[in-house]
GROMACS .gro file of C-alpha atoms in nm:
model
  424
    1UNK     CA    1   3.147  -5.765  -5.181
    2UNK     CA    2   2.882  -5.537  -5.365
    3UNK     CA    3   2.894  -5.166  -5.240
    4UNK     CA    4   2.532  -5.096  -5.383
    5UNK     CA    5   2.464  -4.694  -5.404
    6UNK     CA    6   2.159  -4.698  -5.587
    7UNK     CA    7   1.898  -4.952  -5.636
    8UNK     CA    8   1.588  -4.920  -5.818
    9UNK     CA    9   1.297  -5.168  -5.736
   10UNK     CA   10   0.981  -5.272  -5.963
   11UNK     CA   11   0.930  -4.930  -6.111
   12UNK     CA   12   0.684  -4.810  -6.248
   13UNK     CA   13   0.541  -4.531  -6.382
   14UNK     CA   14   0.187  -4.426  -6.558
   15UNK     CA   15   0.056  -4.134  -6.692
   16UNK     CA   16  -0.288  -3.992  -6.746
   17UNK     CA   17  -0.381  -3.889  -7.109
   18UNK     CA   18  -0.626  -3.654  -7.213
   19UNK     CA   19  -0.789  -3.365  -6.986
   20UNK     CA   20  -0.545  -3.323  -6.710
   21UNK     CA   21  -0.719  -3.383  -6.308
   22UNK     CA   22  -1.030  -3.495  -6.414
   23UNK     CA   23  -1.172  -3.779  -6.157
   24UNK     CA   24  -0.799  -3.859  -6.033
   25UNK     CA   25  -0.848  -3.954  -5.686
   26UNK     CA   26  -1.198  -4.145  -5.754
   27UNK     CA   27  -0.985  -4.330  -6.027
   28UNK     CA   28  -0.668  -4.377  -5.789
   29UNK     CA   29  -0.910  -4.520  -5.499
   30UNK     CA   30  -1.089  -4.749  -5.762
   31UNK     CA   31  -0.718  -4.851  -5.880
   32UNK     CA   32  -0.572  -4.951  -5.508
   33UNK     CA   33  -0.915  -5.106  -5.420
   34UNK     CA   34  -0.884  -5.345  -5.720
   35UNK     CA   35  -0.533  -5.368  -5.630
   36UNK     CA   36  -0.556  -5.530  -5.313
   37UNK     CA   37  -0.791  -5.728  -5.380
   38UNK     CA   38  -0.533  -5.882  -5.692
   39UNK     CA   39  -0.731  -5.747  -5.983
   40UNK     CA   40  -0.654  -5.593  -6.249
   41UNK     CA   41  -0.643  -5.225  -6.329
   42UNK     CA   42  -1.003  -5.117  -6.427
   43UNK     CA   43  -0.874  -4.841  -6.692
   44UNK     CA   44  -0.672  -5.071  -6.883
   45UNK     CA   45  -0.874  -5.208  -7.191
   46UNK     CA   46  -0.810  -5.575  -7.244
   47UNK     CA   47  -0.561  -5.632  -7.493
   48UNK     CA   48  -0.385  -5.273  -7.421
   49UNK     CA   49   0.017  -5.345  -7.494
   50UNK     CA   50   0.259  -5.048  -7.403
   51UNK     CA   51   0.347  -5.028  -7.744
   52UNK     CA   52   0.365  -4.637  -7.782
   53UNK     CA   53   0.450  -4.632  -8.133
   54UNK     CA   54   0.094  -4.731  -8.210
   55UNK     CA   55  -0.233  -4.588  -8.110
   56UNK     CA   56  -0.397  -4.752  -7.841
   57UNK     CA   57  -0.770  -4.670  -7.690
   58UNK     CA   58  -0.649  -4.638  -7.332
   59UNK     CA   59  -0.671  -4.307  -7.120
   60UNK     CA   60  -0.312  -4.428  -6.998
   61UNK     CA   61  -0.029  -4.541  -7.085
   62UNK     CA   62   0.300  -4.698  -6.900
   63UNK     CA   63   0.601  -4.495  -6.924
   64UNK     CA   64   0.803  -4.735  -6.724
   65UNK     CA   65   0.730  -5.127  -6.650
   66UNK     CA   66   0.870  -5.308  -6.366
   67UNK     CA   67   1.257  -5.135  -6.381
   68UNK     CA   68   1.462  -5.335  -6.159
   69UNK     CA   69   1.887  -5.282  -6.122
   70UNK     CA   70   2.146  -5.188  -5.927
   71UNK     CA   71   2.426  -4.959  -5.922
   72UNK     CA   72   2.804  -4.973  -5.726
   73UNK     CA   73   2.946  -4.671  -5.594
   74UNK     CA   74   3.223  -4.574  -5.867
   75UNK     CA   75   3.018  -4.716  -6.127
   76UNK     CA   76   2.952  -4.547  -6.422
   77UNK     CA   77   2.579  -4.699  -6.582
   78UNK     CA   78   2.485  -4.633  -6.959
   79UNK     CA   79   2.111  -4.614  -7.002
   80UNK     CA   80   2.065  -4.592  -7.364
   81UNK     CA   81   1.759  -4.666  -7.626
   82UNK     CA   82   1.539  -4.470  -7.895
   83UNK     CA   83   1.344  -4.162  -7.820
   84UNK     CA   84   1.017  -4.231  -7.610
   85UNK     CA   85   1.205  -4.546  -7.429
   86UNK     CA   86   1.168  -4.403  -7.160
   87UNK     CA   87   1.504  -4.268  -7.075
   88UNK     CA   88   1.387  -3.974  -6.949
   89UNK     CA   89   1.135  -4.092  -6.718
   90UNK     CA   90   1.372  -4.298  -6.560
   91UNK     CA   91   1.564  -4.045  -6.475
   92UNK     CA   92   1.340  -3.788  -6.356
   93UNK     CA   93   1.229  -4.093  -6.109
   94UNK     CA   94   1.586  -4.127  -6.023
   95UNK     CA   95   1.639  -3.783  -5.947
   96UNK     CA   96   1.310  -3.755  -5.756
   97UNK     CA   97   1.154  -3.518  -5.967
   98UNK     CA   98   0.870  -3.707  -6.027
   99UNK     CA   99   0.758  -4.003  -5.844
  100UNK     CA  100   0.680  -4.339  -5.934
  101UNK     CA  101   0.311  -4.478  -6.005
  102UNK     CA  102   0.461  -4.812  -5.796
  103UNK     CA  103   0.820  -4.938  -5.703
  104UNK     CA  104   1.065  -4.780  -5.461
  105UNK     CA  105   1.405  -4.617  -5.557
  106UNK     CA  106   1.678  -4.690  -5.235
  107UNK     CA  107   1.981  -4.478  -5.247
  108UNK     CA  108   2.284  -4.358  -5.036
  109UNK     CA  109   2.421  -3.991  -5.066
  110UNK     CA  110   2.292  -3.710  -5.221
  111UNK     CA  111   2.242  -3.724  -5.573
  112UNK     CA  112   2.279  -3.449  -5.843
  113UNK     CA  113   2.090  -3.385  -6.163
  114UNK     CA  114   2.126  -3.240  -6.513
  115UNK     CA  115   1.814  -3.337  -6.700
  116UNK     CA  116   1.770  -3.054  -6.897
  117UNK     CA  117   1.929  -2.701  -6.954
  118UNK     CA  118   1.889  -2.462  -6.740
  119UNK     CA  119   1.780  -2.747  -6.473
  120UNK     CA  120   1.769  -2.607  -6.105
  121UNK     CA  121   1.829  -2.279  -6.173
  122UNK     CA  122   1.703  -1.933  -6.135
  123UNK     CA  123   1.720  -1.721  -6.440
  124UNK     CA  124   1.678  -1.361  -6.279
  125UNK     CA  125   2.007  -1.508  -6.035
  126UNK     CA  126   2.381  -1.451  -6.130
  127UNK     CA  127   2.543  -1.749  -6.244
  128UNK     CA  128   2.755  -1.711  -5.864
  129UNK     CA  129   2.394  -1.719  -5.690
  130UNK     CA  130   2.297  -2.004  -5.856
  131UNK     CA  131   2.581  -2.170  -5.763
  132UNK     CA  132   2.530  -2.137  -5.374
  133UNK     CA  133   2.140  -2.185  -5.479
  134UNK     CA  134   2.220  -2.537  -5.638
  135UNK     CA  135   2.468  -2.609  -5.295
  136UNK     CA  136   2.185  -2.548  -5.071
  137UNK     CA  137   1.932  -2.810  -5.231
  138UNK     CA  138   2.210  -3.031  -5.210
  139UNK     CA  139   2.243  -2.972  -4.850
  140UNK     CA  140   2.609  -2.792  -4.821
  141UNK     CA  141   2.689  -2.469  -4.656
  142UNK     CA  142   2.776  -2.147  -4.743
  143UNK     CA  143   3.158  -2.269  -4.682
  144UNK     CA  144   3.173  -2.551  -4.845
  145UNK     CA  145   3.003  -2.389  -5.176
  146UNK     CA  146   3.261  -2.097  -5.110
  147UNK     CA  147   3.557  -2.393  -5.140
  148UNK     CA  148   3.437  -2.489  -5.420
  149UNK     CA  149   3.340  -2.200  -5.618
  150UNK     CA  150   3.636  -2.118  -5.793
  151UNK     CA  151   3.694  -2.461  -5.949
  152UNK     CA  152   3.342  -2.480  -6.045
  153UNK     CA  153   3.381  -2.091  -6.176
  154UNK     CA  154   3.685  -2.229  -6.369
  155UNK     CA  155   3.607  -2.527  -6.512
  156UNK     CA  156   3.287  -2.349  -6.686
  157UNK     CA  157   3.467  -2.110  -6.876
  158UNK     CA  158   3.217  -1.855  -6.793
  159UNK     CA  159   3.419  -1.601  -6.564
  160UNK     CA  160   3.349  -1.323  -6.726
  161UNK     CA  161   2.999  -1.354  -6.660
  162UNK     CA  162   2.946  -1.505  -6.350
  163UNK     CA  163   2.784  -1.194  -6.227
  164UNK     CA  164   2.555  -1.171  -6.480
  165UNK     CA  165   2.184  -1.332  -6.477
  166UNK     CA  166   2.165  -1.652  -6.619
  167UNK     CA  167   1.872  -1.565  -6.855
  168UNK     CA  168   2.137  -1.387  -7.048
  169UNK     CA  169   2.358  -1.697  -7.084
  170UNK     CA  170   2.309  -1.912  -7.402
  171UNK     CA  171   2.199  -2.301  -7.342
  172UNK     CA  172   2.617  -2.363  -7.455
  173UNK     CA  173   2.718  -2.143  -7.143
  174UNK     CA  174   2.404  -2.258  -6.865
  175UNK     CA  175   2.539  -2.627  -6.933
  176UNK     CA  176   2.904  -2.559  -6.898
  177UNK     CA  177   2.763  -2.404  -6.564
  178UNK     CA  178   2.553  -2.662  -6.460
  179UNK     CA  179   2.774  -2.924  -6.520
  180UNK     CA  180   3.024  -2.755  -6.313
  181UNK     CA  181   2.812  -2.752  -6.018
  182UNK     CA  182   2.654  -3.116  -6.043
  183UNK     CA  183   2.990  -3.202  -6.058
  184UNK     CA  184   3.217  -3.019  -5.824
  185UNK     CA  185   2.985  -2.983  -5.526
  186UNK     CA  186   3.069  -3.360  -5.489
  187UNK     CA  187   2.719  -3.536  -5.461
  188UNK     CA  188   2.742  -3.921  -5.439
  189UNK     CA  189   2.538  -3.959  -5.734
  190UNK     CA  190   2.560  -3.764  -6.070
  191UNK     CA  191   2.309  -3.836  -6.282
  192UNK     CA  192   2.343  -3.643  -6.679
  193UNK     CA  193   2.095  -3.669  -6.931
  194UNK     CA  194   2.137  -3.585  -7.316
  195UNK     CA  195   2.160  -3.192  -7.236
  196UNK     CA  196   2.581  -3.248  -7.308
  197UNK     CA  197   2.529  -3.267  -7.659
  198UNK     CA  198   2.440  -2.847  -7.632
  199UNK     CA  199   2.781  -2.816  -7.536
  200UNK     CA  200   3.087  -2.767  -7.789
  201UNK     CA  201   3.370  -3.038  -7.835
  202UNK     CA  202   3.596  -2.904  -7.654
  203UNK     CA  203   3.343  -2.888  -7.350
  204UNK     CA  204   3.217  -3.266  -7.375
  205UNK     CA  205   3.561  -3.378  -7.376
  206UNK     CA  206   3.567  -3.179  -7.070
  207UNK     CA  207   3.330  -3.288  -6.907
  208UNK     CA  208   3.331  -3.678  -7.043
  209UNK     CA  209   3.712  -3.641  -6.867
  210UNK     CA  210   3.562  -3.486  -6.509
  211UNK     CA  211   3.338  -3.795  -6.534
  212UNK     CA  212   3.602  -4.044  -6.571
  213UNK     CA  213   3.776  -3.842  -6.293
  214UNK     CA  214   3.515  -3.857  -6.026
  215UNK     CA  215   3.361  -4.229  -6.061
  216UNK     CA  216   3.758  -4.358  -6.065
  217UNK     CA  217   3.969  -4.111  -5.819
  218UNK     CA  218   3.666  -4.034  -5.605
  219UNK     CA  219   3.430  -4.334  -5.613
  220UNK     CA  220   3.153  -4.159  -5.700
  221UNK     CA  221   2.817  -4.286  -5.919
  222UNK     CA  222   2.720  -4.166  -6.263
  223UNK     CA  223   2.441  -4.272  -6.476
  224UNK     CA  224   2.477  -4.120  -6.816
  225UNK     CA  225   2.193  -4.110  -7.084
  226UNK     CA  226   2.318  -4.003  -7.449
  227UNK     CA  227   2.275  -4.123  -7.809
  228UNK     CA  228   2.642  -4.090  -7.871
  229UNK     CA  229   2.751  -4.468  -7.895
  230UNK     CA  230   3.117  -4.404  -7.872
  231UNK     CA  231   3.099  -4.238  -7.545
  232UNK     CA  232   2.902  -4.456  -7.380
  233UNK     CA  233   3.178  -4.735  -7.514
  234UNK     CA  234   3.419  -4.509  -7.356
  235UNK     CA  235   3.278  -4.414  -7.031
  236UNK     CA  236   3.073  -4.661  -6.915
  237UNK     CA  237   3.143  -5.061  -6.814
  238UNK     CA  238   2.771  -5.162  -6.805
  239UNK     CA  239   2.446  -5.035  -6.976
  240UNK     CA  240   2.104  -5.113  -6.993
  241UNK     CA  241   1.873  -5.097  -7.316
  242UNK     CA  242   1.529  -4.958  -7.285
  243UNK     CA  243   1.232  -5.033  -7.499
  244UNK     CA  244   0.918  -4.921  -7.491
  245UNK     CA  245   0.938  -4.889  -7.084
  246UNK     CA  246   1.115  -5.188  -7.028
  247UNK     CA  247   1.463  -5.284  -6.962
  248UNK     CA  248   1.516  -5.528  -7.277
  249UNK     CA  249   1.838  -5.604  -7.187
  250UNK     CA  250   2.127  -5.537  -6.963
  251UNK     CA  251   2.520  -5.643  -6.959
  252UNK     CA  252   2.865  -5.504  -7.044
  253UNK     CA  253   2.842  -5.147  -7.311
  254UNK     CA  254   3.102  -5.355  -7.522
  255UNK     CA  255   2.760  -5.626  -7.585
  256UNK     CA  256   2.499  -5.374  -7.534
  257UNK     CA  257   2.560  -5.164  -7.805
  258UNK     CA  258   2.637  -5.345  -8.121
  259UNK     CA  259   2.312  -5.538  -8.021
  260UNK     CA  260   2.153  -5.194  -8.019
  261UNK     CA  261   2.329  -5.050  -8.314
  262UNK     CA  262   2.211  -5.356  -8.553
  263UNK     CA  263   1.861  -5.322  -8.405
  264UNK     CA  264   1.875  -4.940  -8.478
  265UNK     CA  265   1.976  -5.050  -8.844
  266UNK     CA  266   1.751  -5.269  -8.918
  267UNK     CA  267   1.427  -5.070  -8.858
  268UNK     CA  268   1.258  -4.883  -9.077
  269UNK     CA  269   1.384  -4.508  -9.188
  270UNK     CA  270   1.154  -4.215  -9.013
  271UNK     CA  271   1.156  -3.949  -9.303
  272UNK     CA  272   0.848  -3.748  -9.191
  273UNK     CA  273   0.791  -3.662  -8.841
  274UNK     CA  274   0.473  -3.410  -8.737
  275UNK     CA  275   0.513  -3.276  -8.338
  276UNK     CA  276   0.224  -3.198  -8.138
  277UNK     CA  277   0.133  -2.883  -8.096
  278UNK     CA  278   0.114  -2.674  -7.784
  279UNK     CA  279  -0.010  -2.347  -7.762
  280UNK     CA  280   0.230  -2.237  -7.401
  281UNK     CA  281   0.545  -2.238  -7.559
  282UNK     CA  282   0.698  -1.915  -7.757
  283UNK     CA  283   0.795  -2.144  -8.016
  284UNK     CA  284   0.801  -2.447  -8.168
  285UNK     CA  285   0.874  -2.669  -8.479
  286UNK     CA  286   0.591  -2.821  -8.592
  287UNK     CA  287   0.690  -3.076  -8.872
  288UNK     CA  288   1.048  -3.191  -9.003
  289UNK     CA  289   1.040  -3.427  -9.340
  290UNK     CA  290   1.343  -3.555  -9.570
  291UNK     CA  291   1.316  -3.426  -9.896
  292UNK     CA  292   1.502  -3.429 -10.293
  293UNK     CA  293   1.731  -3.153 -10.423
  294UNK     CA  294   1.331  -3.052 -10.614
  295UNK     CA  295   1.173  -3.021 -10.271
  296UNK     CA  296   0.984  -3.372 -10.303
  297UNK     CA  297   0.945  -3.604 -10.024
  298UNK     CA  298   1.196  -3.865 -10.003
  299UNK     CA  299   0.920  -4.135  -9.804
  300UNK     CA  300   1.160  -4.443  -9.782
  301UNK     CA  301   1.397  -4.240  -9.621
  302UNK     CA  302   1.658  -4.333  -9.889
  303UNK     CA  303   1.935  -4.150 -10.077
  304UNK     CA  304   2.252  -4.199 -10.280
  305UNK     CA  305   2.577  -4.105 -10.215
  306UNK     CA  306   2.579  -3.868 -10.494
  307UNK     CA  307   2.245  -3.743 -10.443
  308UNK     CA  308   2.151  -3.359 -10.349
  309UNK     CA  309   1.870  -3.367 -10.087
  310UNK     CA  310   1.789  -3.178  -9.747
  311UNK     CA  311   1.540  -3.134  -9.504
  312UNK     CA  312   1.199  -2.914  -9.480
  313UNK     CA  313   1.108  -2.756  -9.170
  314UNK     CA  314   0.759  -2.594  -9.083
  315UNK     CA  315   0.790  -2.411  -8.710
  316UNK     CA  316   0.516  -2.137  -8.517
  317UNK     CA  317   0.600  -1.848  -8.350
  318UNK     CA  318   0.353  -1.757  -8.075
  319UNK     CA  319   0.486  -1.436  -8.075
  320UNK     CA  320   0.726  -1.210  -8.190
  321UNK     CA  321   1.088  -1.322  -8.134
  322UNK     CA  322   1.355  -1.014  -8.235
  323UNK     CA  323   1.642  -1.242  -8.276
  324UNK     CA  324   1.658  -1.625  -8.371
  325UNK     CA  325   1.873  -1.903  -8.498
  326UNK     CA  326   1.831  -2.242  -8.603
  327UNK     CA  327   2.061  -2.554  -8.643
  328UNK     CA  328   2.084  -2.894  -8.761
  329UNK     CA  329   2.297  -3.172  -8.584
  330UNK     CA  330   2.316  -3.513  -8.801
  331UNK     CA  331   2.525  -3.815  -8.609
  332UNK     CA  332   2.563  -4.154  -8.766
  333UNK     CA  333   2.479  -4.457  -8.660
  334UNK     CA  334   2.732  -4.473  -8.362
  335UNK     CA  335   2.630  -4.200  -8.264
  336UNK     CA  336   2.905  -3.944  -8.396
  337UNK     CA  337   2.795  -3.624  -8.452
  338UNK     CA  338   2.897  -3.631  -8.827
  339UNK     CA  339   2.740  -3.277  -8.935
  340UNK     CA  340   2.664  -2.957  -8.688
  341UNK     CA  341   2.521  -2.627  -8.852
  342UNK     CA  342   2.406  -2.317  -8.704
  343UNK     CA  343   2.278  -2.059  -8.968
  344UNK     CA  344   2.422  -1.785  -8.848
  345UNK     CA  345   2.748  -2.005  -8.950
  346UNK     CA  346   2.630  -1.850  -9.293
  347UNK     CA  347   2.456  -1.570  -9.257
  348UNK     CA  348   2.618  -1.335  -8.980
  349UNK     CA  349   2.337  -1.241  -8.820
  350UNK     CA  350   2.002  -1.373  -8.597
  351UNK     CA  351   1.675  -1.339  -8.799
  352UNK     CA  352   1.348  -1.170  -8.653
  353UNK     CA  353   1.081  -1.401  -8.656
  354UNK     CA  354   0.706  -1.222  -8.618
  355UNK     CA  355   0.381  -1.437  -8.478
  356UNK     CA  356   0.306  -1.689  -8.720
  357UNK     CA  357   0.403  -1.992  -8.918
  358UNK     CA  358   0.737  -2.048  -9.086
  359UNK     CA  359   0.848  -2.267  -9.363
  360UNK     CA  360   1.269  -2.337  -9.410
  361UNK     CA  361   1.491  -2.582  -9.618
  362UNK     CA  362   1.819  -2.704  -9.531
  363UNK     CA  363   1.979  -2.837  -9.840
  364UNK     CA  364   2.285  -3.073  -9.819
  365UNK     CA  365   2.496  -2.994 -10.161
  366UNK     CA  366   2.773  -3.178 -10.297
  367UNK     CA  367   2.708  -3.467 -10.002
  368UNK     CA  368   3.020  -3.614  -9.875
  369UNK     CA  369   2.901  -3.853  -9.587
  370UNK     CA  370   2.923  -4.261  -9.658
  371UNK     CA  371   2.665  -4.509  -9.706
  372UNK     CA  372   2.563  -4.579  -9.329
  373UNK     CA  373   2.242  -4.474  -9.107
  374UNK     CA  374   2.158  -4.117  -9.003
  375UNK     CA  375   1.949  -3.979  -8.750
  376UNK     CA  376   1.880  -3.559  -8.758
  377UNK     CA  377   1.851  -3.331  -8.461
  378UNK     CA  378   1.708  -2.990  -8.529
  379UNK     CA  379   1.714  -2.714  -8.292
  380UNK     CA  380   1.547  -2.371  -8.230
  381UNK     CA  381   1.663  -2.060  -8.008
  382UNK     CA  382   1.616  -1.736  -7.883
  383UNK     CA  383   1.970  -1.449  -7.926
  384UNK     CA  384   2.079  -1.636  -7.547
  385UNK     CA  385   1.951  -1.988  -7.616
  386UNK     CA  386   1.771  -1.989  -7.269
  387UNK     CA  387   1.425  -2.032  -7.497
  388UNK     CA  388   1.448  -2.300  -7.688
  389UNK     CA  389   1.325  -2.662  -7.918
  390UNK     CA  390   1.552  -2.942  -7.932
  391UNK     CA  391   1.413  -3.211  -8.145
  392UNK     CA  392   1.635  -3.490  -8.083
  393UNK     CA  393   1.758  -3.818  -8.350
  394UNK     CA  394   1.350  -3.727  -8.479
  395UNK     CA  395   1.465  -3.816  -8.878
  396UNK     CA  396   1.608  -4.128  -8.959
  397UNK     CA  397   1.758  -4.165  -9.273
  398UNK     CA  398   1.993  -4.418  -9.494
  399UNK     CA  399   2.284  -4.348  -9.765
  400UNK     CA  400   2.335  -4.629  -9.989
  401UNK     CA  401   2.621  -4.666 -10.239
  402UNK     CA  402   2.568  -5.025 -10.401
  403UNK     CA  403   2.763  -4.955 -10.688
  404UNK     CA  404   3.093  -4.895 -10.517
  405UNK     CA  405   3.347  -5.058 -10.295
  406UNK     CA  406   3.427  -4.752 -10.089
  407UNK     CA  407   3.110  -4.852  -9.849
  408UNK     CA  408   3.313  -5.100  -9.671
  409UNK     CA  409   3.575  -4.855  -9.595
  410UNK     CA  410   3.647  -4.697  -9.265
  411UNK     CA  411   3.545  -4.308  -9.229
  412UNK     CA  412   3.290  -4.106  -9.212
  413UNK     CA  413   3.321  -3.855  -9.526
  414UNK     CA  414   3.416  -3.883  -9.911
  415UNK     CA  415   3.617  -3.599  -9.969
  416UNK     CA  416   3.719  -3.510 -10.313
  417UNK     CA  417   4.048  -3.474 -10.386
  418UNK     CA  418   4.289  -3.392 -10.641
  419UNK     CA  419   4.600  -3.699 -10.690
  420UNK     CA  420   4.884  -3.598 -10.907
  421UNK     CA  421   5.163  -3.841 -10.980
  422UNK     CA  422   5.488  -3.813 -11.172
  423UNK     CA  423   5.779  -4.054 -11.273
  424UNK     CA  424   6.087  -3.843 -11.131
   0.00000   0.00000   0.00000
């Protein structure tokens, strides 16, 4: 017999675009009039498909489309697809952080959520108060957060500054913490977006472990959203694929992702990617593109194995910022992170960055990684990493090596070595 702890029911959810609360409720009354009456929506132009990767003439457009499954209690549930699926939507619905447009979301327990980092907490509190801060949304006393605190304290790695405001902590340390709490103050429901891949190795095997731990000893629920392919393999029996709002399909991980992998492989290479600007954050990158060891755009997204090339950044600071760093994450098409570098791994130092624009190149030289598909995450940070701009998987990118049999070889890297071989 099914022991459903979460069940999600025609969900939906639409957004607005353009000016923000301009004739909403006259449009909202217009929209349920038509509604019950079993018309269509009035704001919809015919024709309009929820294709968001092309430009439609619509003021809205459908972040979610009739979302329907279920979830066990001790199940574990990939949700996994490109950026702009509408993973996150899903869920910030889930989590009741947002609400949905139509549909109704049925669940049993309290559930727990790390969407982002930093989510739920206070950044003029100690890292102790937000702990009994997080407790008490989630409904637990003062003595039940005080049973729990030093396992949580523990299992962060963060003791020695547990009395210190979290604004000081970098996004590494507020996820360790975060974590901690989602998972400790034993919610029925644990729901963990992308924000792991900020932690370290040794800290995702960590908390990939605790996971494991609490859906299997405890019977509790997770639903885990990441790019990495080989931990969703890992962690999670059953996943569902989301495209362009929709659940496209749904099954066992072990079918679920090569179906999503080949798919992944087959599309076209993103080489150039320009992000829309906003004038309320402190900073912000404002175009990535994949160029040639000469600076010139690489536009099919293509390179060699033996081929110098890198990657050309253009970012804005709002205002001044005394101390910065930036890094660059590239995973392959599993989803391995294959490549992670910080630039203070080179230079020993942050750099100040004064109000303006900024232009920076990240050459790759002497490239060791095989032919296979790439996908680039670049990220932006304050000294504590509590400001910051994660652009995830936004560069796609392909290695080819025709001319050699090595490409059918397991690995991820060609490293050069020396052989030396003597008759003795």
């Amino acid at each position: 017999m099914k022991d459903i702890i979460l069940k999600a029911e025609n969900i939906s959810k639409q957004y607005r675009l353009g000016t923000v609360g301009t004739g909403t409720l006259s449009h909202d009354l217009n929209r349920w009039w038509h509604t019950i009456r079993g018309k269509e929506d009035p704001y919809l132009k015919v024709g309009e498909t929820n294709d968001r990767s092309s430009k439609g003439n619509s003021d809205y457009v459908w972040a979610l489309q009739d979302i329907n499954f279920e979830v066990n209690r001790g199940e574990v549930l990939g949700i996994i697809g490109k950026n702009g699926a509408g993973k996150s939507t899903l869920l910030k619905i889930l989590s009741k952080v947002t609400a949905p447009t139509t549909g109704v979301i049925k669940s049993r327990g309290r559930i727990a959520s790390l969407l982002e980092v930093g989510t739920g907490f206070n950044p003029e509190l100690t890292g102790r108060e937000n702990i009994y801060l997080n407790g008490a949304i989630l409904g637990m006393t003062k003595k039940e957060i005080t049973s729990k605190l030093d396992e949580i304290i523990a299992f962060s790695g963060c003791e020695r500054y547990i009395d210190t405001p979290t604004k000081r902590y970098s996004s590494g340390m507020t996820v360790r913490l975060a974590f901690a709490v989602a998972a400790f103050l034993e919610p029925e429901i644990l729901v963990v977006d992308e924000v792991l891949a900020v932690g370290d190795v040794e800290f995702q095997k960590k908390a990939i472990g605790k996971m494991q731990d609490i859906s299997k000893s405890e019977g509790r629920t997770v639903l885990f959203v990441s790019h990495n392919m080989t931990t969703i393999n890992n962690l999670c029996k059953n996943s569902i694929l989301l495209e362009n709002g929709k659940i496209f399909k749904s099954g066992p991980t072990a079918e679920i992702v090569p179906y999503y992998l080949s798919s992944s492989q087959s599309e076209e290479m993103i080489s150039k990617v320009i992000f829309e600007k906003k004038a309320s954050k402190l900073f912000q990158f404002l175009e990535a593109k994949l160029i040639t060891k000469s600076g010139e755009f690489i536009e099919n997204g293509i390179v060699s194995t033996s081929q110098e090339y890198g990657f050309e950044l253009e970012y804005l600071f709002n205002e001044q910022v005394p101390k910065c760093h930036l890094t660059l994450i590239i995973k392959n098409s599993s989803g391995e992170v294959v490549l992670f570098l910080d630039r203070s791994d080179f230079y020993q130092e942050f750099f100040v960055a004064e109000t303006g624009k900024y232009k920076a190149r990240i050459m790759i030289q002497n490239p060791l990684l095989k032919p296979d598909v790439y996908f680039v995450t670049f990220g932006l940070s304050n000294q504590y990493s509590n400001v910051n701009d994660h652009q995830f998987d936004v560069l796609k990118y392909r290695i080819e090596d025709i001319s050699s049999i090595r490409a059918s070889r397991q690995g991820v890297l060609f490293l050069p070595t020396e052989w030396e071989m003597n008759k003795i």
